[in-house]
Amino acid sequence: MRRADVVDNAHIRPGNVIVGLASYGKATYETEYNGGMGSNGLTSARHDVFAKHYAQQFPESFDHNLPDEVVYCGGKRLTDLTEVDGVDAGRMVLSPTRTYAPVIRRVLDQYRPKIDGMIHCSGGAQTKVLHFIDRLHVVKDNLFRLIHEQSGTDWREMYTVFNMGHRMEIYTDEATAQGIIDIARSFNIDARIIGHCEPCDHAQVTVRSENGEYVY
């Protein structure tokens, strides 16, 4: 790759819209339904989703220095049914981490000059973009709708820990966005414009959702 073609996020700017690529579903290159959990979130997810029963049955599966209230604090058992037919809670949490490589390759082949930034929403979730912006307000006001997970974690924290339905976002102009959405959907991955960028005198992310408005 030529240095000039590297997407380093330095060009994310006011006027960009944000295309979010869903983290769940079954892409054309996947063999089964994907619950959307990335491998780096597995430890948190299993404690948030599964019941205290597993702490007693498998005491070797967690650090005993952890406070008891964060150890297997959910309500599910591995074999409990989920909203997806044929996928129990255990298989849902253990879904293989989705790679977006086939989608991104095609996006870059067709639209590289129009791509101002790409954020993989891990290690900061919906606030990860704060690592790459300075004077910019990123507004996310059309996120994918998800059921609140089992632990009862505060919604403000949820958006900083979990990808909340999409784990890849692309910053581009509005005219290019539909082409990117069409590419993603050709792989059976849902995609939509989930927000936009505005001028600001500092770096800020605002999440506006049915659960409230949260400023980071």
PDB file of N, CA and C in Angstrom, residues 23 36-38 40-49 121-127 143 146 148-167:
ATOM      1  N   SER A  23     -22.647  -5.563  13.679  1.00  0.00           N
ATOM      2  CA  SER A  23     -21.764  -6.602  14.222  1.00  0.00           C
ATOM      3  C   SER A  23     -22.473  -7.933  14.370  1.00  0.00           C
ATOM      4  N   GLY A  36     -22.413 -10.859  17.529  1.00  0.00           N
ATOM      5  CA  GLY A  36     -21.795  -9.539  17.493  1.00  0.00           C
ATOM      6  C   GLY A  36     -20.758  -9.287  18.568  1.00  0.00           C
ATOM      7  N   MET A  37     -20.485 -10.276  19.422  1.00  0.00           N
ATOM      8  CA  MET A  37     -19.499 -10.082  20.482  1.00  0.00           C
ATOM      9  C   MET A  37     -18.091 -10.256  19.926  1.00  0.00           C
ATOM     10  N   GLY A  38     -17.236  -9.277  20.109  1.00  0.00           N
ATOM     11  CA  GLY A  38     -15.832  -9.418  19.725  1.00  0.00           C
ATOM     12  C   GLY A  38     -15.080 -10.216  20.777  1.00  0.00           C
ATOM     13  N   ASN A  40     -12.392  -9.670  22.276  1.00  0.00           N
ATOM     14  CA  ASN A  40     -11.837  -8.894  23.382  1.00  0.00           C
ATOM     15  C   ASN A  40     -12.886  -8.562  24.442  1.00  0.00           C
ATOM     16  N   GLY A  41     -14.167  -8.794  24.122  1.00  0.00           N
ATOM     17  CA  GLY A  41     -15.216  -8.521  25.100  1.00  0.00           C
ATOM     18  C   GLY A  41     -15.785  -9.769  25.743  1.00  0.00           C
ATOM     19  N   LEU A  42     -15.171 -10.914  25.455  1.00  0.00           N
ATOM     20  CA  LEU A  42     -15.755 -12.179  25.905  1.00  0.00           C
ATOM     21  C   LEU A  42     -15.809 -12.277  27.430  1.00  0.00           C
ATOM     22  N   THR A  43     -14.737 -11.903  28.101  1.00  0.00           N
ATOM     23  CA  THR A  43     -14.721 -12.023  29.561  1.00  0.00           C
ATOM     24  C   THR A  43     -15.823 -11.189  30.199  1.00  0.00           C
ATOM     25  N   SER A  44     -15.943  -9.953  29.749  1.00  0.00           N
ATOM     26  CA  SER A  44     -16.992  -9.091  30.285  1.00  0.00           C
ATOM     27  C   SER A  44     -18.370  -9.648  29.968  1.00  0.00           C
ATOM     28  N   ALA A  45     -18.551 -10.131  28.736  1.00  0.00           N
ATOM     29  CA  ALA A  45     -19.869 -10.612  28.315  1.00  0.00           C
ATOM     30  C   ALA A  45     -20.314 -11.822  29.123  1.00  0.00           C
ATOM     31  N   ARG A  46     -19.420 -12.765  29.353  1.00  0.00           N
ATOM     32  CA  ARG A  46     -19.867 -13.977  30.056  1.00  0.00           C
ATOM     33  C   ARG A  46     -20.238 -13.674  31.506  1.00  0.00           C
ATOM     34  N   HIS A  47     -19.558 -12.718  32.121  1.00  0.00           N
ATOM     35  CA  HIS A  47     -19.942 -12.347  33.486  1.00  0.00           C
ATOM     36  C   HIS A  47     -21.233 -11.544  33.508  1.00  0.00           C
ATOM     37  N   ASP A  48     -21.453 -10.713  32.477  1.00  0.00           N
ATOM     38  CA  ASP A  48     -22.659  -9.887  32.433  1.00  0.00           C
ATOM     39  C   ASP A  48     -23.897 -10.688  32.065  1.00  0.00           C
ATOM     40  N   VAL A  49     -23.724 -11.759  31.296  1.00  0.00           N
ATOM     41  CA  VAL A  49     -24.863 -12.509  30.768  1.00  0.00           C
ATOM     42  C   VAL A  49     -25.221 -13.714  31.630  1.00  0.00           C
ATOM     43  N   CYS A 121     -14.708  -0.326  16.430  1.00  0.00           N
ATOM     44  CA  CYS A 121     -15.208   0.069  17.750  1.00  0.00           C
ATOM     45  C   CYS A 121     -14.934  -0.989  18.819  1.00  0.00           C
ATOM     46  N   SER A 122     -13.684  -1.202  19.104  1.00  0.00           N
ATOM     47  CA  SER A 122     -13.280  -2.050  20.229  1.00  0.00           C
ATOM     48  C   SER A 122     -12.317  -1.219  21.063  1.00  0.00           C
ATOM     49  N   GLY A 123     -12.206  -1.554  22.348  1.00  0.00           N
ATOM     50  CA  GLY A 123     -11.335  -0.750  23.201  1.00  0.00           C
ATOM     51  C   GLY A 123     -11.811   0.683  23.326  1.00  0.00           C
ATOM     52  N   GLY A 124     -13.086   0.859  23.619  1.00  0.00           N
ATOM     53  CA  GLY A 124     -13.664   2.192  23.724  1.00  0.00           C
ATOM     54  C   GLY A 124     -15.044   2.260  23.136  1.00  0.00           C
ATOM     55  N   ALA A 125     -15.413   1.215  22.376  1.00  0.00           N
ATOM     56  CA  ALA A 125     -16.754   1.095  21.815  1.00  0.00           C
ATOM     57  C   ALA A 125     -17.159   2.362  21.065  1.00  0.00           C
ATOM     58  N   GLN A 126     -18.333   2.907  21.377  1.00  0.00           N
ATOM     59  CA  GLN A 126     -18.834   4.053  20.624  1.00  0.00           C
ATOM     60  C   GLN A 126     -18.074   5.344  20.897  1.00  0.00           C
ATOM     61  N   THR A 127     -17.155   5.323  21.839  1.00  0.00           N
ATOM     62  CA  THR A 127     -16.347   6.520  22.126  1.00  0.00           C
ATOM     63  C   THR A 127     -14.913   6.392  21.603  1.00  0.00           C
ATOM     64  N   LEU A 143     -28.209   4.874  16.095  1.00  0.00           N
ATOM     65  CA  LEU A 143     -27.533   3.603  16.334  1.00  0.00           C
ATOM     66  C   LEU A 143     -28.500   2.434  16.182  1.00  0.00           C
ATOM     67  N   LEU A 146     -30.579  -2.382  20.328  1.00  0.00           N
ATOM     68  CA  LEU A 146     -30.248  -3.654  20.956  1.00  0.00           C
ATOM     69  C   LEU A 146     -30.947  -3.787  22.295  1.00  0.00           C
ATOM     70  N   HIS A 148     -30.997  -4.452  26.157  1.00  0.00           N
ATOM     71  CA  HIS A 148     -30.044  -4.245  27.244  1.00  0.00           C
ATOM     72  C   HIS A 148     -29.579  -5.591  27.793  1.00  0.00           C
ATOM     73  N   GLU A 149     -28.257  -5.717  27.969  1.00  0.00           N
ATOM     74  CA  GLU A 149     -27.729  -7.002  28.443  1.00  0.00           C
ATOM     75  C   GLU A 149     -28.090  -7.262  29.895  1.00  0.00           C
ATOM     76  N   GLN A 150     -27.778  -8.445  30.365  1.00  0.00           N
ATOM     77  CA  GLN A 150     -28.317  -8.992  31.600  1.00  0.00           C
ATOM     78  C   GLN A 150     -27.865  -8.291  32.880  1.00  0.00           C
ATOM     79  N   SER A 151     -26.695  -7.709  32.885  1.00  0.00           N
ATOM     80  CA  SER A 151     -26.116  -7.255  34.156  1.00  0.00           C
ATOM     81  C   SER A 151     -26.785  -6.009  34.719  1.00  0.00           C
ATOM     82  N   GLY A 152     -27.519  -5.262  33.872  1.00  0.00           N
ATOM     83  CA  GLY A 152     -28.090  -4.008  34.342  1.00  0.00           C
ATOM     84  C   GLY A 152     -27.094  -2.871  34.349  1.00  0.00           C
ATOM     85  N   THR A 153     -25.999  -3.007  33.598  1.00  0.00           N
ATOM     86  CA  THR A 153     -24.989  -1.954  33.499  1.00  0.00           C
ATOM     87  C   THR A 153     -25.636  -0.650  33.048  1.00  0.00           C
ATOM     88  N   ASP A 154     -25.201   0.467  33.619  1.00  0.00           N
ATOM     89  CA  ASP A 154     -25.715   1.778  33.262  1.00  0.00           C
ATOM     90  C   ASP A 154     -25.526   2.018  31.765  1.00  0.00           C
ATOM     91  N   TRP A 155     -26.522   2.622  31.111  1.00  0.00           N
ATOM     92  CA  TRP A 155     -26.448   2.834  29.671  1.00  0.00           C
ATOM     93  C   TRP A 155     -25.244   3.672  29.290  1.00  0.00           C
ATOM     94  N   ARG A 156     -24.896   4.679  30.095  1.00  0.00           N
ATOM     95  CA  ARG A 156     -23.742   5.522  29.761  1.00  0.00           C
ATOM     96  C   ARG A 156     -22.475   4.677  29.645  1.00  0.00           C
ATOM     97  N   GLU A 157     -22.307   3.737  30.565  1.00  0.00           N
ATOM     98  CA  GLU A 157     -21.144   2.858  30.518  1.00  0.00           C
ATOM     99  C   GLU A 157     -21.242   1.862  29.368  1.00  0.00           C
ATOM    100  N   MET A 158     -22.447   1.412  29.079  1.00  0.00           N
ATOM    101  CA  MET A 158     -22.635   0.449  27.994  1.00  0.00           C
ATOM    102  C   MET A 158     -22.020   0.948  26.692  1.00  0.00           C
ATOM    103  N   TYR A 159     -22.228   2.232  26.374  1.00  0.00           N
ATOM    104  CA  TYR A 159     -21.736   2.765  25.103  1.00  0.00           C
ATOM    105  C   TYR A 159     -20.213   2.899  25.072  1.00  0.00           C
ATOM    106  N   THR A 160     -19.561   2.810  26.213  1.00  0.00           N
ATOM    107  CA  THR A 160     -18.096   2.879  26.244  1.00  0.00           C
ATOM    108  C   THR A 160     -17.457   1.503  26.312  1.00  0.00           C
ATOM    109  N   VAL A 161     -18.260   0.458  26.509  1.00  0.00           N
ATOM    110  CA  VAL A 161     -17.731  -0.896  26.700  1.00  0.00           C
ATOM    111  C   VAL A 161     -18.124  -1.826  25.563  1.00  0.00           C
ATOM    112  N   PHE A 162     -19.389  -1.755  25.129  1.00  0.00           N
ATOM    113  CA  PHE A 162     -19.900  -2.684  24.127  1.00  0.00           C
ATOM    114  C   PHE A 162     -20.127  -1.973  22.796  1.00  0.00           C
ATOM    115  N   ASN A 163     -19.968  -2.715  21.683  1.00  0.00           N
ATOM    116  CA  ASN A 163     -20.105  -2.071  20.382  1.00  0.00           C
ATOM    117  C   ASN A 163     -21.548  -1.648  20.079  1.00  0.00           C
ATOM    118  N   MET A 164     -22.501  -2.178  20.819  1.00  0.00           N
ATOM    119  CA  MET A 164     -23.899  -1.738  20.737  1.00  0.00           C
ATOM    120  C   MET A 164     -24.495  -1.890  19.342  1.00  0.00           C
ATOM    121  N   GLY A 165     -24.105  -2.969  18.663  1.00  0.00           N
ATOM    122  CA  GLY A 165     -24.751  -3.283  17.395  1.00  0.00           C
ATOM    123  C   GLY A 165     -23.921  -3.060  16.155  1.00  0.00           C
ATOM    124  N   HIS A 166     -22.907  -2.182  16.230  1.00  0.00           N
ATOM    125  CA  HIS A 166     -21.993  -2.063  15.090  1.00  0.00           C
ATOM    126  C   HIS A 166     -20.570  -1.882  15.612  1.00  0.00           C
ATOM    127  N   ARG A 167     -19.634  -2.584  14.948  1.00  0.00           N
ATOM    128  CA  ARG A 167     -18.255  -2.535  15.415  1.00  0.00           C
ATOM    129  C   ARG A 167     -17.305  -1.916  14.392  1.00  0.00           C
TER     130      ARG A 167
END
